[in-house]
Coordinates of C-alpha atoms in Angstrom, one line a residue:
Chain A
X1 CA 0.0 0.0 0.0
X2 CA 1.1 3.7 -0.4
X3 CA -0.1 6.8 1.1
X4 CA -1.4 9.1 -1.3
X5 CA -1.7 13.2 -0.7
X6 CA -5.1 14.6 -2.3
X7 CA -4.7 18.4 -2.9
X8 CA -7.5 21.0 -1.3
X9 CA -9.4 21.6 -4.1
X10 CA -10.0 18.0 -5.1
X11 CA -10.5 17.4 -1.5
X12 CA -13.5 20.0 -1.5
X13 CA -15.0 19.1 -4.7
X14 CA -15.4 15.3 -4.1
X15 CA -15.9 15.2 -0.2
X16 CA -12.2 13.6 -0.4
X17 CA -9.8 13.4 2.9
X18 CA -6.5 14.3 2.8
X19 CA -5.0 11.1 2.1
X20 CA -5.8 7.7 1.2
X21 CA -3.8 4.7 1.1
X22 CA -4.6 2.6 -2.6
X23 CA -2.6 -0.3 -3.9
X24 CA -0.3 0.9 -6.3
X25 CA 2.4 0.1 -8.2
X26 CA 2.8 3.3 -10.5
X27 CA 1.2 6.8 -9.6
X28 CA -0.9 6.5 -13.2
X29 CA -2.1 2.9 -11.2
X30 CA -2.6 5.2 -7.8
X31 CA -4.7 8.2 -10.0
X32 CA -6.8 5.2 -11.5
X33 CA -7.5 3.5 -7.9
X34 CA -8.3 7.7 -7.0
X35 CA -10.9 7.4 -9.9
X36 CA -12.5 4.5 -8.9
X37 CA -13.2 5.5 -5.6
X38 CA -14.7 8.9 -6.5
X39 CA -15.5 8.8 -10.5
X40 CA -14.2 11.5 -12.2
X41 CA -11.6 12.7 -10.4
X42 CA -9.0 10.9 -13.0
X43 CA -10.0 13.5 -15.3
X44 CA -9.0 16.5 -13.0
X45 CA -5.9 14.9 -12.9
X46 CA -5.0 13.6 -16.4
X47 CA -5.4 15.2 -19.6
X48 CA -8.0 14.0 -22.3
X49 CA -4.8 12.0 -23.8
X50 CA -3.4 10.3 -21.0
X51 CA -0.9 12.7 -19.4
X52 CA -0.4 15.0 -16.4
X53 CA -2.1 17.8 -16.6
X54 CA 0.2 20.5 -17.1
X55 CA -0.3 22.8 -13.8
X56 CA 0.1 19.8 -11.6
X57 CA 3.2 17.9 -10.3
X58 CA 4.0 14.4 -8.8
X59 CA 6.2 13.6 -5.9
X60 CA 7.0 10.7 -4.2
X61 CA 8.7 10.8 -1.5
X62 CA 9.6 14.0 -1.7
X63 CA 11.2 13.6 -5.2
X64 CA 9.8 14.8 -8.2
X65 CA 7.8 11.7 -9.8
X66 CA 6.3 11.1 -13.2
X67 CA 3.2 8.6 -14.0
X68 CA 5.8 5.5 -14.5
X69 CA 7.8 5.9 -11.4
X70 CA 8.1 2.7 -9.8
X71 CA 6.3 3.0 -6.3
X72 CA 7.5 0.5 -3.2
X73 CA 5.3 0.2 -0.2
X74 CA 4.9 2.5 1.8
X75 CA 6.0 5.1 -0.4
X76 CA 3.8 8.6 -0.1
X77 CA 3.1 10.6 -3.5
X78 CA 1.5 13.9 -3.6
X79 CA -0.4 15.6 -6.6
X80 CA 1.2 19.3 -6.4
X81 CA -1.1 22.1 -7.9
X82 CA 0.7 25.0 -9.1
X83 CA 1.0 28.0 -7.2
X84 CA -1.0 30.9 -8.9
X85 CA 0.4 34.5 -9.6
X86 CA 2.9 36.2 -11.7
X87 CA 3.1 36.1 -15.3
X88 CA 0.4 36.0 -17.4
X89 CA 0.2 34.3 -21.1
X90 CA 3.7 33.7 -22.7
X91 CA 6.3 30.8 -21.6
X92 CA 4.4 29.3 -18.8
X93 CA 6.9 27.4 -17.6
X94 CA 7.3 24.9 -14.2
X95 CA 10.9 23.6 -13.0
X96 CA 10.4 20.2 -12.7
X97 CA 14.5 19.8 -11.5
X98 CA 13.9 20.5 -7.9
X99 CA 13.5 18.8 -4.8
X100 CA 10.7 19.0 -3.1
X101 CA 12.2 19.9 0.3
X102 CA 8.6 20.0 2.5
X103 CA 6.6 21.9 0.6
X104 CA 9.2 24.0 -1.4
X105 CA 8.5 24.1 -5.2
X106 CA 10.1 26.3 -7.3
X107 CA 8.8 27.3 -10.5
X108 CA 10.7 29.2 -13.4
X109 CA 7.5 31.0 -14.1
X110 CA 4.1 31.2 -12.6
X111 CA 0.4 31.3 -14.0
X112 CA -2.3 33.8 -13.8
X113 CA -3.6 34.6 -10.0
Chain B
X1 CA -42.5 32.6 -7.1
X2 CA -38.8 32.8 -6.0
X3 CA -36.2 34.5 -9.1
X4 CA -32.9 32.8 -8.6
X5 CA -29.6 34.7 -10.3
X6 CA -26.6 32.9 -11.2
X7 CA -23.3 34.4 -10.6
X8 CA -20.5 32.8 -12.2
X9 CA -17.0 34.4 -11.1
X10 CA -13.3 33.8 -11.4
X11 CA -13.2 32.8 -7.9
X12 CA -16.5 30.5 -8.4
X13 CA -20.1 30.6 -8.1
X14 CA -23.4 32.3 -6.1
X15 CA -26.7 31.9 -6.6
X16 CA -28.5 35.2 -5.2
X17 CA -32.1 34.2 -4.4
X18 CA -35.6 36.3 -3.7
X19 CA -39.1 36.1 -3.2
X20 CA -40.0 39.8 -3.9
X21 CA -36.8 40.6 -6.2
X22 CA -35.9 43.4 -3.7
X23 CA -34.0 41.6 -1.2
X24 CA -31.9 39.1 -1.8
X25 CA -30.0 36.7 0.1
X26 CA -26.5 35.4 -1.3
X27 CA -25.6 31.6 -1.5
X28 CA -22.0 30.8 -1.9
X29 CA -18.8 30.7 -3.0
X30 CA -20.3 27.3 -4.4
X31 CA -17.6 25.5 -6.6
X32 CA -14.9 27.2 -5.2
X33 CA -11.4 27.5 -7.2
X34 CA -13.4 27.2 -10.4
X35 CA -13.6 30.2 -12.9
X36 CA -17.3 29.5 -14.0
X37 CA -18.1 31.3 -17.0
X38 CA -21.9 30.3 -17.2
X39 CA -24.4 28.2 -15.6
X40 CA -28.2 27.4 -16.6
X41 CA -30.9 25.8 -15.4
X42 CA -32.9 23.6 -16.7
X43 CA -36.8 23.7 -15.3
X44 CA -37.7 20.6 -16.7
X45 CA -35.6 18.5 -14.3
X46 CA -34.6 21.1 -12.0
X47 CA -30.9 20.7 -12.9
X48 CA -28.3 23.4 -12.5
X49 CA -25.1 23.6 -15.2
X50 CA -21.7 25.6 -14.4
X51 CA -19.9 26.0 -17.6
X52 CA -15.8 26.5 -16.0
X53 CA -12.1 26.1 -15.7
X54 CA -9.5 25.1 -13.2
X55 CA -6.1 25.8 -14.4
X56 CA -4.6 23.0 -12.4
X57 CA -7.8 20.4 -13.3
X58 CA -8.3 21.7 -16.6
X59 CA -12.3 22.3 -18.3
X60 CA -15.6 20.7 -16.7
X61 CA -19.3 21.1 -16.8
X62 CA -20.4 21.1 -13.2
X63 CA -24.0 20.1 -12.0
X64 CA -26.2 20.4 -9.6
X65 CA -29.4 18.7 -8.9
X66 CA -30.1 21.0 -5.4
X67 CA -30.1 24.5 -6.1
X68 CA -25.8 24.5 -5.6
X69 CA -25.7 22.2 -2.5
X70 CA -23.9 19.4 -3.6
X71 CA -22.0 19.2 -7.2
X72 CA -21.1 16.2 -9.7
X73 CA -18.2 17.1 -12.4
X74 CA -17.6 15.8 -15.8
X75 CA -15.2 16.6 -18.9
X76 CA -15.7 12.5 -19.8
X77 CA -16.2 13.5 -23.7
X78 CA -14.8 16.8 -23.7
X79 CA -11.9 16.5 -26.2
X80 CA -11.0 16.7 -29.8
X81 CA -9.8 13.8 -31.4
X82 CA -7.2 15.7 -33.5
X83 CA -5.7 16.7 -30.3
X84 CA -6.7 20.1 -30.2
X85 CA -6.8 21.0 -26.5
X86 CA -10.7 22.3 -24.8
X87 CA -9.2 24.6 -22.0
X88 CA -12.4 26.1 -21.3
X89 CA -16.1 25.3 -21.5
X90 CA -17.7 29.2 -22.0
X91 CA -21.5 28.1 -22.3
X92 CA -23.8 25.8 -21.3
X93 CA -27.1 25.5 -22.5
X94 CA -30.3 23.2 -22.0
X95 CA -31.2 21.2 -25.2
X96 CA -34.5 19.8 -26.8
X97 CA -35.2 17.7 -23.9
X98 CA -34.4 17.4 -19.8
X99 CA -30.7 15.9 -19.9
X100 CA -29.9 16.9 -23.4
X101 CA -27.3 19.8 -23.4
X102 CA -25.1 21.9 -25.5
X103 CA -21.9 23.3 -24.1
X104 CA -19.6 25.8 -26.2
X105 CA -16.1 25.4 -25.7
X106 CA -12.3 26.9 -26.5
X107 CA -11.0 26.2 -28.7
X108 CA -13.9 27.0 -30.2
X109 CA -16.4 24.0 -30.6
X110 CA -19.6 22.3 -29.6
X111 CA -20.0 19.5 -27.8
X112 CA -23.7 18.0 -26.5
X113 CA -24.4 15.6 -23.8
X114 CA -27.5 13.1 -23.7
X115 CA -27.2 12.0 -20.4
X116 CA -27.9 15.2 -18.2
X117 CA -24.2 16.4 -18.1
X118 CA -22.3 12.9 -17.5
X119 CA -20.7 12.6 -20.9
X120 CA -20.3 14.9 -23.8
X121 CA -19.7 14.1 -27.6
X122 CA -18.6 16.7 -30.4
X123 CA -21.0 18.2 -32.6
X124 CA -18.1 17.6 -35.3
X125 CA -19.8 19.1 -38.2
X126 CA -19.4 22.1 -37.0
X127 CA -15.1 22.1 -37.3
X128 CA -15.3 20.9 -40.7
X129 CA -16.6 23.7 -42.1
X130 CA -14.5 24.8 -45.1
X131 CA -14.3 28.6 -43.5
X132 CA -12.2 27.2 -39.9
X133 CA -9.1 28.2 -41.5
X134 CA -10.5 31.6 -41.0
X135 CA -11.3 31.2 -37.3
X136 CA -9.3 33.8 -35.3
X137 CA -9.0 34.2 -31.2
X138 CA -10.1 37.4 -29.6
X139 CA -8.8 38.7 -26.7
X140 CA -10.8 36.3 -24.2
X141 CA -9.8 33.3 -27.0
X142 CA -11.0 31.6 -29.7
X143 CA -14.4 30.4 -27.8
X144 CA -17.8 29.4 -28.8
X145 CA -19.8 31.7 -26.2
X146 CA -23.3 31.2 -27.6
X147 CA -25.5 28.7 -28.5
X148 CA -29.3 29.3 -29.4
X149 CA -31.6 26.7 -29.9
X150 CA -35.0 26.7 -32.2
X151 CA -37.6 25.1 -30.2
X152 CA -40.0 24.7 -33.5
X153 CA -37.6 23.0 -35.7
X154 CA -35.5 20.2 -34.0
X155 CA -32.7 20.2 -37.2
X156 CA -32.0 24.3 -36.6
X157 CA -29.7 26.3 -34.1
X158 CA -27.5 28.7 -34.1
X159 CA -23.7 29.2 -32.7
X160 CA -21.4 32.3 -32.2
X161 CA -17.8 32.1 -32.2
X162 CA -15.4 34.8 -31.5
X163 CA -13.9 35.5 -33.7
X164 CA -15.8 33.7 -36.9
X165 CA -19.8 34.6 -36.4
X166 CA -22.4 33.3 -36.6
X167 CA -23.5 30.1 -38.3
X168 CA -26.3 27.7 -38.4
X169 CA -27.4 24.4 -39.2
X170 CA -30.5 23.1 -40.5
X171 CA -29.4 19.7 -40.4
X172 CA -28.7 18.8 -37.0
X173 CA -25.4 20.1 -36.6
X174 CA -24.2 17.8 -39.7
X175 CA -23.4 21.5 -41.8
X176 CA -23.3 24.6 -40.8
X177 CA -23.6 27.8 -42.7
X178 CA -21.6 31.1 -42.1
X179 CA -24.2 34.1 -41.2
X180 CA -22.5 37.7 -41.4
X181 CA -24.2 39.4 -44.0
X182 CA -24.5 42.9 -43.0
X183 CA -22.5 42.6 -40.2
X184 CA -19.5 45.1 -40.0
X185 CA -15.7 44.4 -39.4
X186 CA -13.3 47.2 -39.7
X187 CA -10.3 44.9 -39.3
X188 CA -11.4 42.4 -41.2
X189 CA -10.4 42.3 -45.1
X190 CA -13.3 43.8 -47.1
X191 CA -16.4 41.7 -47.4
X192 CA -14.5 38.3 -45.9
X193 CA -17.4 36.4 -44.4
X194 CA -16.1 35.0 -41.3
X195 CA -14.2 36.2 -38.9
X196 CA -16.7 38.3 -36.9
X197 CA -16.0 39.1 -33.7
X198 CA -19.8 38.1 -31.8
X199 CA -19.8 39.1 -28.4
X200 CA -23.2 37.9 -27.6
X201 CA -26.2 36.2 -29.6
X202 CA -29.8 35.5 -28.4
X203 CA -32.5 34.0 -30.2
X204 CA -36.0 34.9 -29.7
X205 CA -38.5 32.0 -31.1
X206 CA -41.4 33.6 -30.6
X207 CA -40.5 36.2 -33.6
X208 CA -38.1 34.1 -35.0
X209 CA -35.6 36.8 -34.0
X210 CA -31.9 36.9 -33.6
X211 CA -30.1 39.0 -31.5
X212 CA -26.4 40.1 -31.1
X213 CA -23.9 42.5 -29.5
X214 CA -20.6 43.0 -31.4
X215 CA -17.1 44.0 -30.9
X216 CA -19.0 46.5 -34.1
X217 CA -22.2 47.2 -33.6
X218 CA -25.5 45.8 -32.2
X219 CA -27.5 43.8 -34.9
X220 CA -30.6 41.9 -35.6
X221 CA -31.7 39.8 -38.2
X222 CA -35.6 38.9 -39.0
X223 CA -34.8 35.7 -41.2
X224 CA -33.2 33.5 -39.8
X225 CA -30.0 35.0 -39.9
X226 CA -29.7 35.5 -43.6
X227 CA -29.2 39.3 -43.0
X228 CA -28.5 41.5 -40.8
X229 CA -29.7 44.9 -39.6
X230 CA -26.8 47.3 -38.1
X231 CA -29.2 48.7 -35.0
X232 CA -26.9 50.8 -33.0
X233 CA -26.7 54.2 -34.8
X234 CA -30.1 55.2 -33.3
X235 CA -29.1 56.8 -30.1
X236 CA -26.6 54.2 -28.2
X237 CA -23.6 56.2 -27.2
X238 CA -21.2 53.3 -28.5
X239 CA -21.5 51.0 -31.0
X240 CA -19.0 48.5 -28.3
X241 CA -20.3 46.1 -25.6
X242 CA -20.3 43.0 -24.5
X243 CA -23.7 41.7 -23.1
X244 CA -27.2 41.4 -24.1
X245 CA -31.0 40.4 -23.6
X246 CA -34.0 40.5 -25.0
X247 CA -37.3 41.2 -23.5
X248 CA -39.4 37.3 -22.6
X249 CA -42.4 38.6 -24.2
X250 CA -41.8 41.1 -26.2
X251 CA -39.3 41.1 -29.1
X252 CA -39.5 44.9 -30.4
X253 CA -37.1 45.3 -26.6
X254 CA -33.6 44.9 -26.2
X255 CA -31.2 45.4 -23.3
X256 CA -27.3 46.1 -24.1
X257 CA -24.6 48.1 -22.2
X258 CA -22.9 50.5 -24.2
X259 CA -19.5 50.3 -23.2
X260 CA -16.6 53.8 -24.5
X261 CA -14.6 52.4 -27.6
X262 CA -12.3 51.3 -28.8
X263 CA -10.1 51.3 -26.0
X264 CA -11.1 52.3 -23.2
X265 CA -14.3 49.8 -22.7
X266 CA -16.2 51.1 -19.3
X267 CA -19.1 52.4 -19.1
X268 CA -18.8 56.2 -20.0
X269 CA -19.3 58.3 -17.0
X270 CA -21.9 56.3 -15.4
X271 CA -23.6 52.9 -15.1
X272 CA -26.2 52.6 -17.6
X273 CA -28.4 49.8 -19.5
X274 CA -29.6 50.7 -22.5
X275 CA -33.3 49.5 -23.6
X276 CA -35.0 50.0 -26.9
X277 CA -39.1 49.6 -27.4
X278 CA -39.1 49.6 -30.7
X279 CA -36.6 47.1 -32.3
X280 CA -33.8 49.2 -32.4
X281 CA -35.5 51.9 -33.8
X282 CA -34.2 54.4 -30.4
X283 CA -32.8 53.8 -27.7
X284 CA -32.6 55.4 -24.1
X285 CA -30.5 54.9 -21.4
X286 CA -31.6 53.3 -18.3
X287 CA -29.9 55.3 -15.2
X288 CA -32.3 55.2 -11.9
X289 CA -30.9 53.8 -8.7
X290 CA -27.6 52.6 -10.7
X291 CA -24.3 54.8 -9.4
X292 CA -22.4 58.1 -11.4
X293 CA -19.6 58.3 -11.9
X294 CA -18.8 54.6 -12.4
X295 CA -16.2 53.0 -15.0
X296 CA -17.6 49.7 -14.9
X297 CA -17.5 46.6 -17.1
X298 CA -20.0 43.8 -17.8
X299 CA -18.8 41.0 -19.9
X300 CA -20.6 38.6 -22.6
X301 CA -22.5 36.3 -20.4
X302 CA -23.1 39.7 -17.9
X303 CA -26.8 40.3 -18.3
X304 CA -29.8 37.8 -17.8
X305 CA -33.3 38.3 -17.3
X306 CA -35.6 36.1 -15.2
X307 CA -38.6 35.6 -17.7
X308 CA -40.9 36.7 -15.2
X309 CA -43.6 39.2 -15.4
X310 CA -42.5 42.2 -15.3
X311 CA -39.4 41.3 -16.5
X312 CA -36.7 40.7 -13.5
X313 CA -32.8 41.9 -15.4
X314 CA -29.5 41.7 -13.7
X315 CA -26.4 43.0 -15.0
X316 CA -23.0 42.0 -13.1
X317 CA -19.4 43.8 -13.5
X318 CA -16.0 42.4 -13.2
X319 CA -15.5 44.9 -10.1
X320 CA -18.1 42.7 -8.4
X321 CA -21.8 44.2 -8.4
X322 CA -24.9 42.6 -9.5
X323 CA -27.5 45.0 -9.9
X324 CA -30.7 44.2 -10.4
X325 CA -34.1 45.4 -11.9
X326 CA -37.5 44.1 -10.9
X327 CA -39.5 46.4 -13.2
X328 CA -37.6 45.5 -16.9
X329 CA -34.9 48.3 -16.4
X330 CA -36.9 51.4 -15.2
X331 CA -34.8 51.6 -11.7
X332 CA -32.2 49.6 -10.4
X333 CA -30.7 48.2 -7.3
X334 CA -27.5 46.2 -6.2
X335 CA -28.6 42.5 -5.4
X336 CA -25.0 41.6 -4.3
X337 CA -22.0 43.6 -3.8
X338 CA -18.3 42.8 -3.2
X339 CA -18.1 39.5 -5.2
X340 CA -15.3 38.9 -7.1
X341 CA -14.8 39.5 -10.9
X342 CA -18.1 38.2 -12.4
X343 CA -18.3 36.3 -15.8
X344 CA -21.8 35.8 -16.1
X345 CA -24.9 36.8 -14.8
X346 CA -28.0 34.3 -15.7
X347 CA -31.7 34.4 -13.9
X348 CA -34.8 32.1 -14.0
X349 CA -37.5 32.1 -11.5
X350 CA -38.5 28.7 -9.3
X351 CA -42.0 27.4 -8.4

């Protein structure tokens, strides 16, 4: 089993706590047990074509994850929203090279408060 | 009778609520971190739609099926096969039957759901028109804002799509047909006919009227949308707006607000709505009870009227008003003050 971290706003809209350990071996296998359990919320997280949806992140374990990373047990992953402000329009841009140290993500540009 | 406004912002949804139309009280934020561009509600099965956007969670249709108190999302459907992204869903709009339903998305296309919101499929005929390649965003994007369906004749509706027009199909959204004639566009190349930058269109069915606000001019058209007749050198103070209505009952009145153009796009000295009696014919400007000096702005989906009689009409602004009218525009009052930026104002009345 892993421990998966639900963000706030997908907490609110399906009645969702703040984590919930699934059976997982991939985060893509994690997002689909997510689904499952509360229909639809797959869709918030993926993209019409399969991927990550561009303003959100993975981490697991405090390391920046993509759907394929290989998940052992007891492993926590977390689905990052971006932080809102700054730039508007052009380049939108997130640093996916970082560490997530806590909760410290940096981006190389922002979106649109 | 109970009116019930809709309020979509960027910061979510309210539903302002009344049983006389003079006090209201405010539900919400509902849908919170969603920028809801429209909602609607369907009488026949007393479902409410929220057209919106998350920029982490991407486009949904939100619904409701009481009044706002618990929501159900879904985007199952909403995509393009040729991998053209839908980043937004702008409208939403009850179809010929309770559960059948039309949303307008951007990129610009329309997309229809059978099932009361759960899944959508694309209206493709509609992107294969030979006159796409023409298709141009406007500053709030290449969207499909409004979607008007005839009631008498199950094959016919209508679309808007800034900026491109207006078109319509007779065959159940299998064709569609481009429908600009008449309708001006300075920075468009000389008689090219798509490309029009619609800011709003309405359909009246009783008169078989169309009805639009445009980034140049406000316009009506008496057949079908063959033609169109320019309506707004008759007294209105700018030929630049974004929102409209028509009257419930009767089609010789129209609501716009007049916004200063080109650039400057508020309300010139002070809040007005603007109401013609006669189809266009004149036009005066509808001040009582609403504030000067204001510089305000009300976007494309920022008017509604409540269908009730008299005629209940709401206008909101991005700086967070809704004011309301309970007497089809003759004097005014704020219904809710102090919300964030509004998108979209839309009103029905409940048993």
């Amino acid at each position: 089993m892993i421990e998966v971290r639900i963000p706030t706003l997908l907490q609110q809209m399906y009645g969702a706590p703040p984590a919930i350990a699934v059976d997982a071996a991939t985060p893509l296998a994690a997002i689909a047990a997510l689904d499952q359990r509360w229909s639809g919320m797959g869709d918030r997280i993926l993209e019409p074509n399969g991927a990550l949806r561009p303003y959100l992140l993975l981490f697991v374990d405090g390391d920046y994850a993509t759907l394929s990373t290989p998940l052992h047990a007891g492993a926590q992953m977390r689905i990052v929203p971006s932080i809102a402000g700054g730039e508007h329009g052009s380049d939108i841009a997130v640093d996916r090279s970082g560490h997530m140290d806590g909760y410290r993500v940096s981006f190389a540009k922002t979106m649109q408060a | 009778m109970q009116a019930m406004v809709m309020v979509g912002t960027r910061k979510g949804a309210f539903l302002l609520l009344s049983d006389d139309r003079r006090s209201w009280e405010t539900r919400g934020i509902l849908l919170p971190g969603w920028e809801i561009m429209h909602m609607a509600y369907d009488g026949r099965d007393g479902t409410l739609y929220a057209a919106g956007f998350s920029w982490p969670l991407g486009a949904a249709v939100a619904r409701s099926k009481d009044l706002g108190e618990t929501w159900e999302y879904s985007s199952k459907g909403l995509a393009y096969e040729d991998g053209d992204k839908v980043t937004k869903v702008w409208h939403v709009e009850p179809g010929r039957r309770p559960g059948h339903l039309y949303a307008g998305v951007e990129q610009a296309g329309l997309f229809e759901s059978n099932d009361g919101g759960v899944t959508f499929s694309e209206v493709t005929g509609l992107r294969q028109v030979p006159t796409r390649s023409l298709w141009q965003p406007g500053n709030g994007g290449l969207c499909l804002h409004s979607i008007c369906v005839d009631p008498d004749n199950a094959q016919r509706m209508w679309v808007a799509i800034s900026a491109a027009g207006t078109y319509r199909t007779d065959d159940g959204g299998e064709t569609w047909k481009p429908l600009n004639k008449g309708v001006q566009g300075d920075f468009l190349p000389e008689g090219q006919e798509v490309g029009h930058c619609v800011h709003k269109l309405l359909y009246h069915p009783g008169q078989k009227l169309l009805f639009q606000q445009n980034h140049q001019g406000v316009y009506r058209s008496v057949d079908l949308g063959e033609t169109w007749e320019r309506l707004d050198g008759n007294g209105l103070p700018s030929s630049f707006g974004f929102p409209a209505a028509i009257h419930s009952r009767d089609p010789q009145t129209y609501y716009v607000v007049p916004l200063k153009a080109d650039m400057t796009r508020v309300t010139d000295g002070g809040m007005a709505v603007w109401r013609t009696r006669d189809g266009g014919q004149s036009w005066h400007a509808l001040r009582e009870g609403l504030p000067a000096p204001a510089h305000l702005v009300s976007l494309r989906e920022g008017m509604g009227v409540d269908g009730a009689n008299p005629l209940g009409i709401y206008v909101g602004t991005t700086t967070g008003q809704v004011f309301a009218s309970a007497n089809e525009g003759e004097s005014w009052s704020i219904a809710a003050d102090f919300l964030p930026n509004i998108l979209s104002v839309s009103a029905t009345t409940l048993p």
